[in-house]
Coordinates of N, CA and C and ligand atoms in Angstrom, one line a residue:
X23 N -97.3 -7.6 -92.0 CA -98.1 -8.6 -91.2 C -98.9 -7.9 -90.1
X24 N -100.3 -8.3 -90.2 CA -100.7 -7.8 -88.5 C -101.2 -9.2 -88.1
X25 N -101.6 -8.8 -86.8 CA -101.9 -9.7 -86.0 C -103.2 -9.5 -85.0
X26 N -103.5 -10.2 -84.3 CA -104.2 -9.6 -83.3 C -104.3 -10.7 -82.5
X27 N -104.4 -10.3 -81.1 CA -104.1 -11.1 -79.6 C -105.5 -11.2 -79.2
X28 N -105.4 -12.5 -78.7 CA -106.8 -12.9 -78.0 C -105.9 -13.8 -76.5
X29 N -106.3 -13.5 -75.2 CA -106.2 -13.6 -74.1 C -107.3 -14.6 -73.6
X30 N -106.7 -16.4 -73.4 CA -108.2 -17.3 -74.0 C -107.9 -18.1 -72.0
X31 N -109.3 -19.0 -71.7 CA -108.9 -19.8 -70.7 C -108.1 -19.0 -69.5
X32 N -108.9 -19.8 -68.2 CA -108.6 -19.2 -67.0 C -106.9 -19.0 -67.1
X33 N -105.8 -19.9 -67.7 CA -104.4 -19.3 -67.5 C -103.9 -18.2 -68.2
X34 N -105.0 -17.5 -69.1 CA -104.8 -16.3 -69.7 C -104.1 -16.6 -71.0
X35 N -104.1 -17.7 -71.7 CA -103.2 -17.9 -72.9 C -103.0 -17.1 -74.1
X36 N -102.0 -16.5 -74.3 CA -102.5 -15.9 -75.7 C -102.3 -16.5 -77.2
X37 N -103.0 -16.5 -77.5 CA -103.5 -16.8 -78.8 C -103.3 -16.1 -80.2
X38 N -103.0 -16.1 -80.9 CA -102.6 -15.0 -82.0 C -102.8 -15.2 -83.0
X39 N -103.3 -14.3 -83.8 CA -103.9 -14.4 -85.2 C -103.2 -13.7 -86.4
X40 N -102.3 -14.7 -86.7 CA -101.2 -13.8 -88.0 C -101.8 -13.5 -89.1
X41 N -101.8 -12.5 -90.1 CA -102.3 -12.7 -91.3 C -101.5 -10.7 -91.9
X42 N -102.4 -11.3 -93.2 CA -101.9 -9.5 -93.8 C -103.0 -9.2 -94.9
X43 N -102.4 -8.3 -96.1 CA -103.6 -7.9 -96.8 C -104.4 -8.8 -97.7
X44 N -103.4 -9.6 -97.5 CA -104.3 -10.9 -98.3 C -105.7 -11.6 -98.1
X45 N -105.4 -11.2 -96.8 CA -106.5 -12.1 -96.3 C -106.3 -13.4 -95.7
X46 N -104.8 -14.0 -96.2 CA -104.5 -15.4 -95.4 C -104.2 -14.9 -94.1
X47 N -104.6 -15.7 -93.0 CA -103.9 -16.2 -91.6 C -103.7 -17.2 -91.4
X48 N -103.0 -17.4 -89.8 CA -102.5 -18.9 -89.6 C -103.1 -18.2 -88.4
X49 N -103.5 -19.7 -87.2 CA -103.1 -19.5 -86.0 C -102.5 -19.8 -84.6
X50 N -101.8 -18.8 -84.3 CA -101.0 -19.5 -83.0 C -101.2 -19.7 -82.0
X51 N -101.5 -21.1 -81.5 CA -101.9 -22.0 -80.2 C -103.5 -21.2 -79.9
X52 N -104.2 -22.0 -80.4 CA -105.7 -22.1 -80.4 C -106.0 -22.6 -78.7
X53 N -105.9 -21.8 -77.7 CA -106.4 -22.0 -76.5 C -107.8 -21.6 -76.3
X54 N -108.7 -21.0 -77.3 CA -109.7 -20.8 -76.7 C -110.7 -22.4 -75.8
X55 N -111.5 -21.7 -75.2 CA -112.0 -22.3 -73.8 C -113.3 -22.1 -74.1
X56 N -114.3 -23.7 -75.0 CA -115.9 -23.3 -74.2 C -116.3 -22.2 -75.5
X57 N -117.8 -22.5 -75.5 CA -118.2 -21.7 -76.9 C -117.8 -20.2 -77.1
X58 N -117.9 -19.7 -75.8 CA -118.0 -18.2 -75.7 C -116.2 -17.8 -76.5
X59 N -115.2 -18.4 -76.2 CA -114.2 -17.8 -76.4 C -114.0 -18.0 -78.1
X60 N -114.8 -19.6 -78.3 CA -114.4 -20.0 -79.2 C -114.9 -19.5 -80.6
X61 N -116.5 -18.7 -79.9 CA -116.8 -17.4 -81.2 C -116.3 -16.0 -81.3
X62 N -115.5 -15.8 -80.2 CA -114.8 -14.9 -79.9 C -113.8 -14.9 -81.4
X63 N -112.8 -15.9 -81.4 CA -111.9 -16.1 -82.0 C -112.8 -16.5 -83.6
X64 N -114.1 -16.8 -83.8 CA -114.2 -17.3 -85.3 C -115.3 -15.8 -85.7
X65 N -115.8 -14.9 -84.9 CA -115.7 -14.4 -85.2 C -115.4 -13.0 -86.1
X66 N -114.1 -12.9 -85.2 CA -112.9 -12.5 -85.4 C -112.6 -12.3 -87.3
X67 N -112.7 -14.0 -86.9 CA -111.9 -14.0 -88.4 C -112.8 -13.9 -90.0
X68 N -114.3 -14.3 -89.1 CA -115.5 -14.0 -89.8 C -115.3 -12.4 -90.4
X69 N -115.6 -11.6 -89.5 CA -115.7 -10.2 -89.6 C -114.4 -9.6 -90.0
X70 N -113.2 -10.3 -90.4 CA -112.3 -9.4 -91.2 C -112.3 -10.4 -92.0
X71 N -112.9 -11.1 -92.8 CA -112.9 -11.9 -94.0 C -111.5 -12.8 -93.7
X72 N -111.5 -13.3 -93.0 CA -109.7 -14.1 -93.1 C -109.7 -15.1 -93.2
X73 N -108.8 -15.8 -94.5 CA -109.3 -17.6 -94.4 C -108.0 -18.3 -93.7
X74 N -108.1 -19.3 -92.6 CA -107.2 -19.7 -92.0 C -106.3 -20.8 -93.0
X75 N -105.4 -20.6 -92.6 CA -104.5 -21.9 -93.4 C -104.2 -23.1 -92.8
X76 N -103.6 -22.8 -91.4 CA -103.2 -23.7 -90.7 C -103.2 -23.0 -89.5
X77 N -103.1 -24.2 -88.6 CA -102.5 -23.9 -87.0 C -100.8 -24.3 -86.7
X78 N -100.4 -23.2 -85.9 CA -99.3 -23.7 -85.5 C -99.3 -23.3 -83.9
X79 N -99.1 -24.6 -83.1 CA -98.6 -24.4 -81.7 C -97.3 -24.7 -81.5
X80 N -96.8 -23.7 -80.5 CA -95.6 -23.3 -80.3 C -95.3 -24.4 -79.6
X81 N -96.1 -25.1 -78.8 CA -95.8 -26.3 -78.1 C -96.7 -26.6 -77.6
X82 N -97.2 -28.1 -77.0 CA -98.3 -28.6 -77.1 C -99.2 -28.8 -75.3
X83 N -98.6 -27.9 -74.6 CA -98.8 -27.8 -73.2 C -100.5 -27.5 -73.7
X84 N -101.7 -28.4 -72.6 CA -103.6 -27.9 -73.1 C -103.6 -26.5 -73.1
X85 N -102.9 -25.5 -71.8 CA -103.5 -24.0 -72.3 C -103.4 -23.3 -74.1
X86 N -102.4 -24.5 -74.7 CA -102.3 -23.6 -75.5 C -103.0 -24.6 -76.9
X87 N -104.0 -25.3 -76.5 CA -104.8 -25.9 -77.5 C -106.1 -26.5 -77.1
X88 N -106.2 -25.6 -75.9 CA -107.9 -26.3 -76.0 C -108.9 -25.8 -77.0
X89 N -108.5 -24.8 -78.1 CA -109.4 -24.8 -78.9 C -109.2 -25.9 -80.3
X90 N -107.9 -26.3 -80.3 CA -107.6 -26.8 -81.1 C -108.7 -28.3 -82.2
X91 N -109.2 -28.8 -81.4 CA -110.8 -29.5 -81.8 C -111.5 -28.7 -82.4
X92 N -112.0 -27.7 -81.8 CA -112.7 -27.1 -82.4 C -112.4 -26.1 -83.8
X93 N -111.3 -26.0 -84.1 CA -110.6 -25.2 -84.8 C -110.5 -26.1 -86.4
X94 N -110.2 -27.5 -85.5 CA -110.1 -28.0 -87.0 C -111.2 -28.9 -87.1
X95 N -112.3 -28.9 -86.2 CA -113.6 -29.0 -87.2 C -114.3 -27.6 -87.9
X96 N -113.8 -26.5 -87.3 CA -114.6 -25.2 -88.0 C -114.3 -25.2 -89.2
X97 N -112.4 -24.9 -89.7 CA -111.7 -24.6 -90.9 C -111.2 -25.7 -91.7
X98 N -110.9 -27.2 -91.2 CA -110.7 -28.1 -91.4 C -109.5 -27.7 -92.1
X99 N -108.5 -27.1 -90.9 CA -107.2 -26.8 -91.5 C -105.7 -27.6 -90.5
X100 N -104.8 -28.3 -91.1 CA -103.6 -28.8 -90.6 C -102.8 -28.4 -89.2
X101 N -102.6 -29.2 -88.4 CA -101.9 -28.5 -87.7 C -100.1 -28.8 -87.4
X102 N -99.5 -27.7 -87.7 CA -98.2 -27.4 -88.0 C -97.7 -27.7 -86.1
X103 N -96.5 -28.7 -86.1 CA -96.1 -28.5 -84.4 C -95.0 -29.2 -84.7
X104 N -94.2 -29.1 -84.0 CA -92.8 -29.9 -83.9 C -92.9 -31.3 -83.1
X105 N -92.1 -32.2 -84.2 CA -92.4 -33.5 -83.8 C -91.9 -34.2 -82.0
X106 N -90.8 -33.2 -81.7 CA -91.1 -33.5 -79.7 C -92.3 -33.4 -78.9
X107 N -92.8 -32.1 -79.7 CA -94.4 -32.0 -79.0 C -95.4 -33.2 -79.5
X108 N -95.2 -34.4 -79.5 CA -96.4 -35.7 -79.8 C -96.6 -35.7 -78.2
X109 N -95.7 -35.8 -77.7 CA -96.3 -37.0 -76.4 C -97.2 -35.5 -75.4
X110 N -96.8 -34.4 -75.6 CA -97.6 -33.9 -74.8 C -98.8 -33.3 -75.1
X111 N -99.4 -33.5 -76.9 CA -100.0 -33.7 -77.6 C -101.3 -34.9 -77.1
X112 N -100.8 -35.5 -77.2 CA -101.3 -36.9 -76.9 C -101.8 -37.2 -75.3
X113 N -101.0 -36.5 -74.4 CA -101.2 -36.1 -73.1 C -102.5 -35.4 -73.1
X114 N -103.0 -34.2 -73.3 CA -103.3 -32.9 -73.7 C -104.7 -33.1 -72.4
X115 N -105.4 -34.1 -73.3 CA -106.8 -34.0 -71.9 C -106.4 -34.5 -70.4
X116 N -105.7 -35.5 -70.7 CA -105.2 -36.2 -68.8 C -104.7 -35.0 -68.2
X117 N -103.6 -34.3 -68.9 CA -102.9 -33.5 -68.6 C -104.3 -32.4 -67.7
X118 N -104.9 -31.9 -68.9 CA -105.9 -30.8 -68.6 C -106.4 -31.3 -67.2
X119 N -107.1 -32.6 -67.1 CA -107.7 -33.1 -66.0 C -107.3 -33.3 -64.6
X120 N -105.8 -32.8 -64.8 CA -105.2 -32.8 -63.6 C -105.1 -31.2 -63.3
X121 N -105.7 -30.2 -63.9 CA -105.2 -29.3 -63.5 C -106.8 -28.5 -64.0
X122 N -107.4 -29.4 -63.5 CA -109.3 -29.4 -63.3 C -109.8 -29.0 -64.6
X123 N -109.5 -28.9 -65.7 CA -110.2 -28.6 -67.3 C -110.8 -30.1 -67.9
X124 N -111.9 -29.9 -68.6 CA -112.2 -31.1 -69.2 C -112.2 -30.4 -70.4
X125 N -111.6 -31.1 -71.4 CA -111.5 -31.0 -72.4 C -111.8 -31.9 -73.9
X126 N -111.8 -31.9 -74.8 CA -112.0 -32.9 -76.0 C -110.1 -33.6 -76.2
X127 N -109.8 -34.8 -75.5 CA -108.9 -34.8 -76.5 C -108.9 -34.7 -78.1
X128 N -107.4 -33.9 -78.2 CA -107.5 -33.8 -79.5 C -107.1 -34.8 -80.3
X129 N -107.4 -34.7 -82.0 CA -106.6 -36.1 -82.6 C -105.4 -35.6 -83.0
X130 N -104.3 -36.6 -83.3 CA -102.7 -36.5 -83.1 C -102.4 -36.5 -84.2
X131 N -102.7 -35.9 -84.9 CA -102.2 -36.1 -87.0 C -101.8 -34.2 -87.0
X132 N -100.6 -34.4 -87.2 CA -99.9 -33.3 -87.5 C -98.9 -33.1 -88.8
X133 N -98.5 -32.1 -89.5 CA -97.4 -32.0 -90.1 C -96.7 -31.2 -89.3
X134 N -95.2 -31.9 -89.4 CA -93.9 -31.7 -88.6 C -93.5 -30.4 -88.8
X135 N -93.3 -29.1 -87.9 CA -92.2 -28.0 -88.4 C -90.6 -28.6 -88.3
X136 N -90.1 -27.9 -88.8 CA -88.2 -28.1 -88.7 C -87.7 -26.9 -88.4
X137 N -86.8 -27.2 -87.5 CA -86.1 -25.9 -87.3 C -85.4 -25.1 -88.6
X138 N -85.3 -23.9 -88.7 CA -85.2 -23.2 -89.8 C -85.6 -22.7 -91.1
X139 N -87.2 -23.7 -91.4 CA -88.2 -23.9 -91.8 C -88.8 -22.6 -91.9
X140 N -89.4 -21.9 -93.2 CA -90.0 -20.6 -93.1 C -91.3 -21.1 -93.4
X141 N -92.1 -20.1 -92.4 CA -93.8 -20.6 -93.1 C -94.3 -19.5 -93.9
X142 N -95.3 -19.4 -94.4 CA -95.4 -18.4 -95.5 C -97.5 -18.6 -95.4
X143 N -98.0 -17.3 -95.4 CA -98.8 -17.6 -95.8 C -99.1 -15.8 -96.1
X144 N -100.2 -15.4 -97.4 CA -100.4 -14.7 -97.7 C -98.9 -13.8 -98.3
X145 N -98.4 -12.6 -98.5 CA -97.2 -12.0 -98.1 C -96.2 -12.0 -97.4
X146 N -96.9 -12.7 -96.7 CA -95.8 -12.8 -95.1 C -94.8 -14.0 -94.4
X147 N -93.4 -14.0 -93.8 CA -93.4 -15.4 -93.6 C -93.1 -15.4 -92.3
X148 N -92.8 -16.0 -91.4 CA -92.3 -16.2 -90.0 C -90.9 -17.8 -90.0
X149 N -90.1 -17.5 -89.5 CA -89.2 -18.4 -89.6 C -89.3 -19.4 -87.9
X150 N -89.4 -20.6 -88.5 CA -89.3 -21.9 -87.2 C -87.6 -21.9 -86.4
X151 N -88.0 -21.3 -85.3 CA -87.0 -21.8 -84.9 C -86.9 -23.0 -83.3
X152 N -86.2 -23.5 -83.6 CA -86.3 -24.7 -82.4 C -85.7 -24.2 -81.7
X153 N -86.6 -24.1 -79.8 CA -86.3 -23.9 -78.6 C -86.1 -24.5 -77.7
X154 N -85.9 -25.7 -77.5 CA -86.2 -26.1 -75.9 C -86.2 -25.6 -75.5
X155 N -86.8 -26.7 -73.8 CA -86.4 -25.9 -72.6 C -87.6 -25.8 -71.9
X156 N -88.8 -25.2 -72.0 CA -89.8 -25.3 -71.8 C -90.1 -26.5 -71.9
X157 N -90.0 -27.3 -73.2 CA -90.9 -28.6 -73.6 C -89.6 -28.8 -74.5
X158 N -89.8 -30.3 -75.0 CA -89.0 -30.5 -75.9 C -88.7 -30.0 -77.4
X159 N -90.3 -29.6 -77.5 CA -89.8 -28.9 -79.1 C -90.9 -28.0 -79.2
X160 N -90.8 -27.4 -78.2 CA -91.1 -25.7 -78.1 C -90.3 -25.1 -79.5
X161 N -91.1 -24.2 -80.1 CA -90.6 -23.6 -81.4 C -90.8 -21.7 -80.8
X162 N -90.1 -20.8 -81.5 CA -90.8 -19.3 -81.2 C -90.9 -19.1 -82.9
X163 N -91.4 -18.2 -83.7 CA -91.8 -18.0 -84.8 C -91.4 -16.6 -84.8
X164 N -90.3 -16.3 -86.3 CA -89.7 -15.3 -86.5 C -90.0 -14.5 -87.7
X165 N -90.0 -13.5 -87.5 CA -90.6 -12.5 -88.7 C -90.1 -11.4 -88.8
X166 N -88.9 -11.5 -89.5 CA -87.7 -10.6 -89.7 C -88.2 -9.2 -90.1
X167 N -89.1 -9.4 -91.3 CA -89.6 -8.1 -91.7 C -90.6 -7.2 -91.1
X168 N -90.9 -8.0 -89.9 CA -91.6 -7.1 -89.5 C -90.9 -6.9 -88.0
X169 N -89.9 -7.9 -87.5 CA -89.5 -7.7 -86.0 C -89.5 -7.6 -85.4
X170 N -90.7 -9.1 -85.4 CA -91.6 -10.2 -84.0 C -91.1 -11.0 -84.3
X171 N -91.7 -11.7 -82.7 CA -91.0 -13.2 -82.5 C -92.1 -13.7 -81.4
X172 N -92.6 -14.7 -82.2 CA -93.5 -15.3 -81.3 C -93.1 -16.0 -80.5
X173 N -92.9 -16.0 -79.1 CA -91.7 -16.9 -78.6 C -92.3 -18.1 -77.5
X174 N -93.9 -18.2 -77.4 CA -94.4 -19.3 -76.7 C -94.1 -18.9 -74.9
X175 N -93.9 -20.1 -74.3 CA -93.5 -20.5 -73.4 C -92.0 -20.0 -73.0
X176 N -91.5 -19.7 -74.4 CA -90.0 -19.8 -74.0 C -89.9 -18.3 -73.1
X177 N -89.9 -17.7 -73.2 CA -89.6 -16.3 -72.8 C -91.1 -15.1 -72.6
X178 N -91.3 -15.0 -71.4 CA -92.1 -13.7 -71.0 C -91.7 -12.2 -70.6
X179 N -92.7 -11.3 -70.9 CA -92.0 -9.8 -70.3 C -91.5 -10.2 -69.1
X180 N -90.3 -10.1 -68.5 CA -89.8 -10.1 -67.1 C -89.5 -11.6 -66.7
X181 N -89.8 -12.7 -67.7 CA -89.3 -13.7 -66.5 C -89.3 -14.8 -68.3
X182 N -88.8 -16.2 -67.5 CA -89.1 -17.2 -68.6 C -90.3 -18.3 -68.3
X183 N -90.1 -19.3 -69.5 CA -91.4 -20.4 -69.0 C -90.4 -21.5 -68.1
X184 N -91.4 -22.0 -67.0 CA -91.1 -23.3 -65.9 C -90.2 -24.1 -66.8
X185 N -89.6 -25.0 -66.0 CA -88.9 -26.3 -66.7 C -89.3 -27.0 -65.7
X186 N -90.1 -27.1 -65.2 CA -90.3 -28.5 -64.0 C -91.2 -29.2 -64.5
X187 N -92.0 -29.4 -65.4 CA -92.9 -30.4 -66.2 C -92.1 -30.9 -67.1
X188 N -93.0 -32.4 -67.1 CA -92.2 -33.2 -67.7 C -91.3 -32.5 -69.2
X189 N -90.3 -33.1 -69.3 CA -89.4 -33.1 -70.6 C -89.0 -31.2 -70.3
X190 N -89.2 -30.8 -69.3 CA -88.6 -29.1 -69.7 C -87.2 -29.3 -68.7
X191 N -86.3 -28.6 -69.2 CA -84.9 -28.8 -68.6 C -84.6 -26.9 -68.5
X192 N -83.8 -26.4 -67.5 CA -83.7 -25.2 -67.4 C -82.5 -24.9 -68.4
X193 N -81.4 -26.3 -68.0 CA -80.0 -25.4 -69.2 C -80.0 -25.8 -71.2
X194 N -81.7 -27.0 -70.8 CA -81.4 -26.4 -72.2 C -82.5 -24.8 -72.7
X195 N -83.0 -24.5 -71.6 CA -84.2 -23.1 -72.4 C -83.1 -22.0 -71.9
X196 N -81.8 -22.1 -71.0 CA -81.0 -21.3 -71.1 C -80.2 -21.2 -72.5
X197 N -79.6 -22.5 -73.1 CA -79.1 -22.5 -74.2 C -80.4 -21.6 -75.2
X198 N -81.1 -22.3 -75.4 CA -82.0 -21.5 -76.8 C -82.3 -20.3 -76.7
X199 N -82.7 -19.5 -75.3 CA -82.3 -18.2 -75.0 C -80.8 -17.5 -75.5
X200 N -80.0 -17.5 -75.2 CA -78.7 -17.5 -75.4 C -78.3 -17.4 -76.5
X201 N -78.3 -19.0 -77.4 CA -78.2 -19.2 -78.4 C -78.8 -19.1 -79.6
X202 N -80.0 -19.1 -79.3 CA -81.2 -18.6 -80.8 C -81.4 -17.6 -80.4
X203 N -82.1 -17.2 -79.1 CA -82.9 -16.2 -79.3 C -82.0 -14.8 -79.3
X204 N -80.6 -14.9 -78.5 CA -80.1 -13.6 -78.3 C -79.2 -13.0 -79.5
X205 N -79.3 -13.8 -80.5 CA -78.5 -13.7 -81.4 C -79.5 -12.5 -82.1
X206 N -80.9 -12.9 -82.4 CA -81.6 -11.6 -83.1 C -81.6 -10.2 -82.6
X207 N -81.8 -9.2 -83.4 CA -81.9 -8.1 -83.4 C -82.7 -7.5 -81.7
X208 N -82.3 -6.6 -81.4 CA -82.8 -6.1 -79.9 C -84.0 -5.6 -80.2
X209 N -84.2 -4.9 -81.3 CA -85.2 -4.3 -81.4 C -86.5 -4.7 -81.7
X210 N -85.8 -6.1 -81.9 CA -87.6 -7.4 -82.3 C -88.5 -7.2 -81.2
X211 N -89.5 -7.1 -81.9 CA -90.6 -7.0 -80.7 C -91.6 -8.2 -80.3
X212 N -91.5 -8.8 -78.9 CA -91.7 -10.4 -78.6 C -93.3 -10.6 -78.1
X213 N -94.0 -11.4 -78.6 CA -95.5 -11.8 -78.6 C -95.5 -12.7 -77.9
X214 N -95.7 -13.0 -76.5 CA -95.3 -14.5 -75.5 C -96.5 -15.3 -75.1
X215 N -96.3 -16.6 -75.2 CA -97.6 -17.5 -75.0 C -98.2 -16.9 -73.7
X216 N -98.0 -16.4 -72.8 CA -98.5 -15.3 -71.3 C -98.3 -13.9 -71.4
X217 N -99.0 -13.0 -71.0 CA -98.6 -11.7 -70.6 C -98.5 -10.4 -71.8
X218 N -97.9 -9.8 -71.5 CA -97.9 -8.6 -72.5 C -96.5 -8.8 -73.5
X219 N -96.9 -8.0 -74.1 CA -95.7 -7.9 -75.6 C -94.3 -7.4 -74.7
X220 N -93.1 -7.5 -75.7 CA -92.3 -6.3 -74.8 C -91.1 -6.2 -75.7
X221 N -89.7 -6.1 -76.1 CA -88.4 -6.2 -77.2 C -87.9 -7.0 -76.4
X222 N -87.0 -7.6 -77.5 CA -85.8 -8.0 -76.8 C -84.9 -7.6 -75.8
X223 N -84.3 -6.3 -76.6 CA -83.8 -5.3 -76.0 C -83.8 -5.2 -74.2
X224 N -85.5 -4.9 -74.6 CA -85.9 -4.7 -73.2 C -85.7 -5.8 -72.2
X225 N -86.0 -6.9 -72.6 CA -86.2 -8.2 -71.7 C -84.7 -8.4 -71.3
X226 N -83.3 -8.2 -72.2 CA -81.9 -8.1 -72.0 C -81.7 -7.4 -71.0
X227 N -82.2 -6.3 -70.8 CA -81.2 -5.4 -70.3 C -82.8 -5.4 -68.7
X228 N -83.8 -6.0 -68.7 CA -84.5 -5.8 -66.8 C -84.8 -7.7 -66.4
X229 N -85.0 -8.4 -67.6 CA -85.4 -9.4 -67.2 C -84.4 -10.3 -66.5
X230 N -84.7 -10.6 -65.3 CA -83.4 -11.3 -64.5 C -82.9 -12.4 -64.6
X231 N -83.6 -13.2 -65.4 CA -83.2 -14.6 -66.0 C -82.4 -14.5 -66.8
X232 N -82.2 -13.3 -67.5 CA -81.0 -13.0 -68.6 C -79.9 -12.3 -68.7
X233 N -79.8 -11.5 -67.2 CA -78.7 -10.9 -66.9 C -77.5 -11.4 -66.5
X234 N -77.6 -12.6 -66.5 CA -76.0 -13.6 -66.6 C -75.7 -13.9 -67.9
X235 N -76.5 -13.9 -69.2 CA -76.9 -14.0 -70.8 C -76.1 -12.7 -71.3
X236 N -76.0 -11.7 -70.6 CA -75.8 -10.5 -71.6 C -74.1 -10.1 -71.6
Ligands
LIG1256 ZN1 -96.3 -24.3 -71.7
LIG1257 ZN1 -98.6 -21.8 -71.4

């Protein structure tokens, strides 16, 4: 599997473009912002021939779908999300508008991920796993064979995502830390809705949210 990172919108969201030699991709949390980002990202996918399959956002906070309108009029492809993320789905423009973005709301027709749920496209698969914590059905996306973990909101190099918006609770994103996430391999290497890449490993043994975890 490769990927490639796009850094979209004034909150820096990252955006990610899974795919392999096939030529299929998916993509994760379409934040691009405004035409300029949004050819940025098509592109992208123009000039390595890649046909999208679906979207999947990790969770439905606007930095991580203001492209999402635009995305599924370009490709006129499904968007994959866990059924807790409706209401902040559905939220998405007011939300934005409070935090000065105007945006297209988007329309609310999704197919449901499930936790444990593998997605598959081209060669490659990523496994759903359900997070809270962040949001209600914050998902991070696992990919054994290669030994990433898309992990959203839930977990950044050095710190985690807020629980103080609505529906985020700190002891349950401590649980799904703990419990989903610490159980994989150290050596997974973590792709976070903010910031830079970094392992698990690593985040165990400096990030201080997790040093009561270990
Ligand atoms: Zn978020
Ligand atoms: Zn975010």
């Amino acid at each position: 599997m490769e990927f490639k990172t796009f850094f979209f919108n004034a909150l820096r969201t990252c955006c990610y473009l899974a795919y392999d030699q096939t030529g299929h991709c998916i993509i994760i949390d379409p934040g691009c912002f405004g035409p300029t980002e949004e050819q940025r990202l098509a592109g992208y996918i123009r000039n390595n021939n890649l046909t999208p399959l679906y979207i999947v956002n990790t969770h439905c906070h606007f930095d991580h779908l203001m492209g999402l309108d635009f995305i599924r009029k370009t490709y006129n492809i499904p968007l994959r999300m866990h059924p807790f993320e409706l209401g902040n789905l559905e939220r998405a423009a007011n939300y934005a508008r409070l935090f000065g973005f105007n945006i297209i709301q988007p329309r609310s027709d999704y197919t449901a991920l499930s936790d444990g749920e593998v997605l598959t496209f081209g060669h490659s698969e990523l496994k759903v796993i359900h997070t809270p914590g962040h949001s209600p059905g914050s998902v991070c996306l696992y990919g054994s064979r290669d030994a990433v973990l898309f992990t959203g909101d839930l977990l950044f190099a050095g710190s985690v995502g807020r629980t103080d918006l609505p529906g985020g609770d700190y002891d349950q994103l401590m649980e799904s830390l703990s419990g989903k996430i610490g159980v994989l391999p150290p050596e997974t290497r973590i792709y976070p809705g903010h910031g830079p890449s970094s392992t698990l490993a690593g985040e165990f043994a400096v990030n201080p949210y997790l040093q009561h975890l270990v």
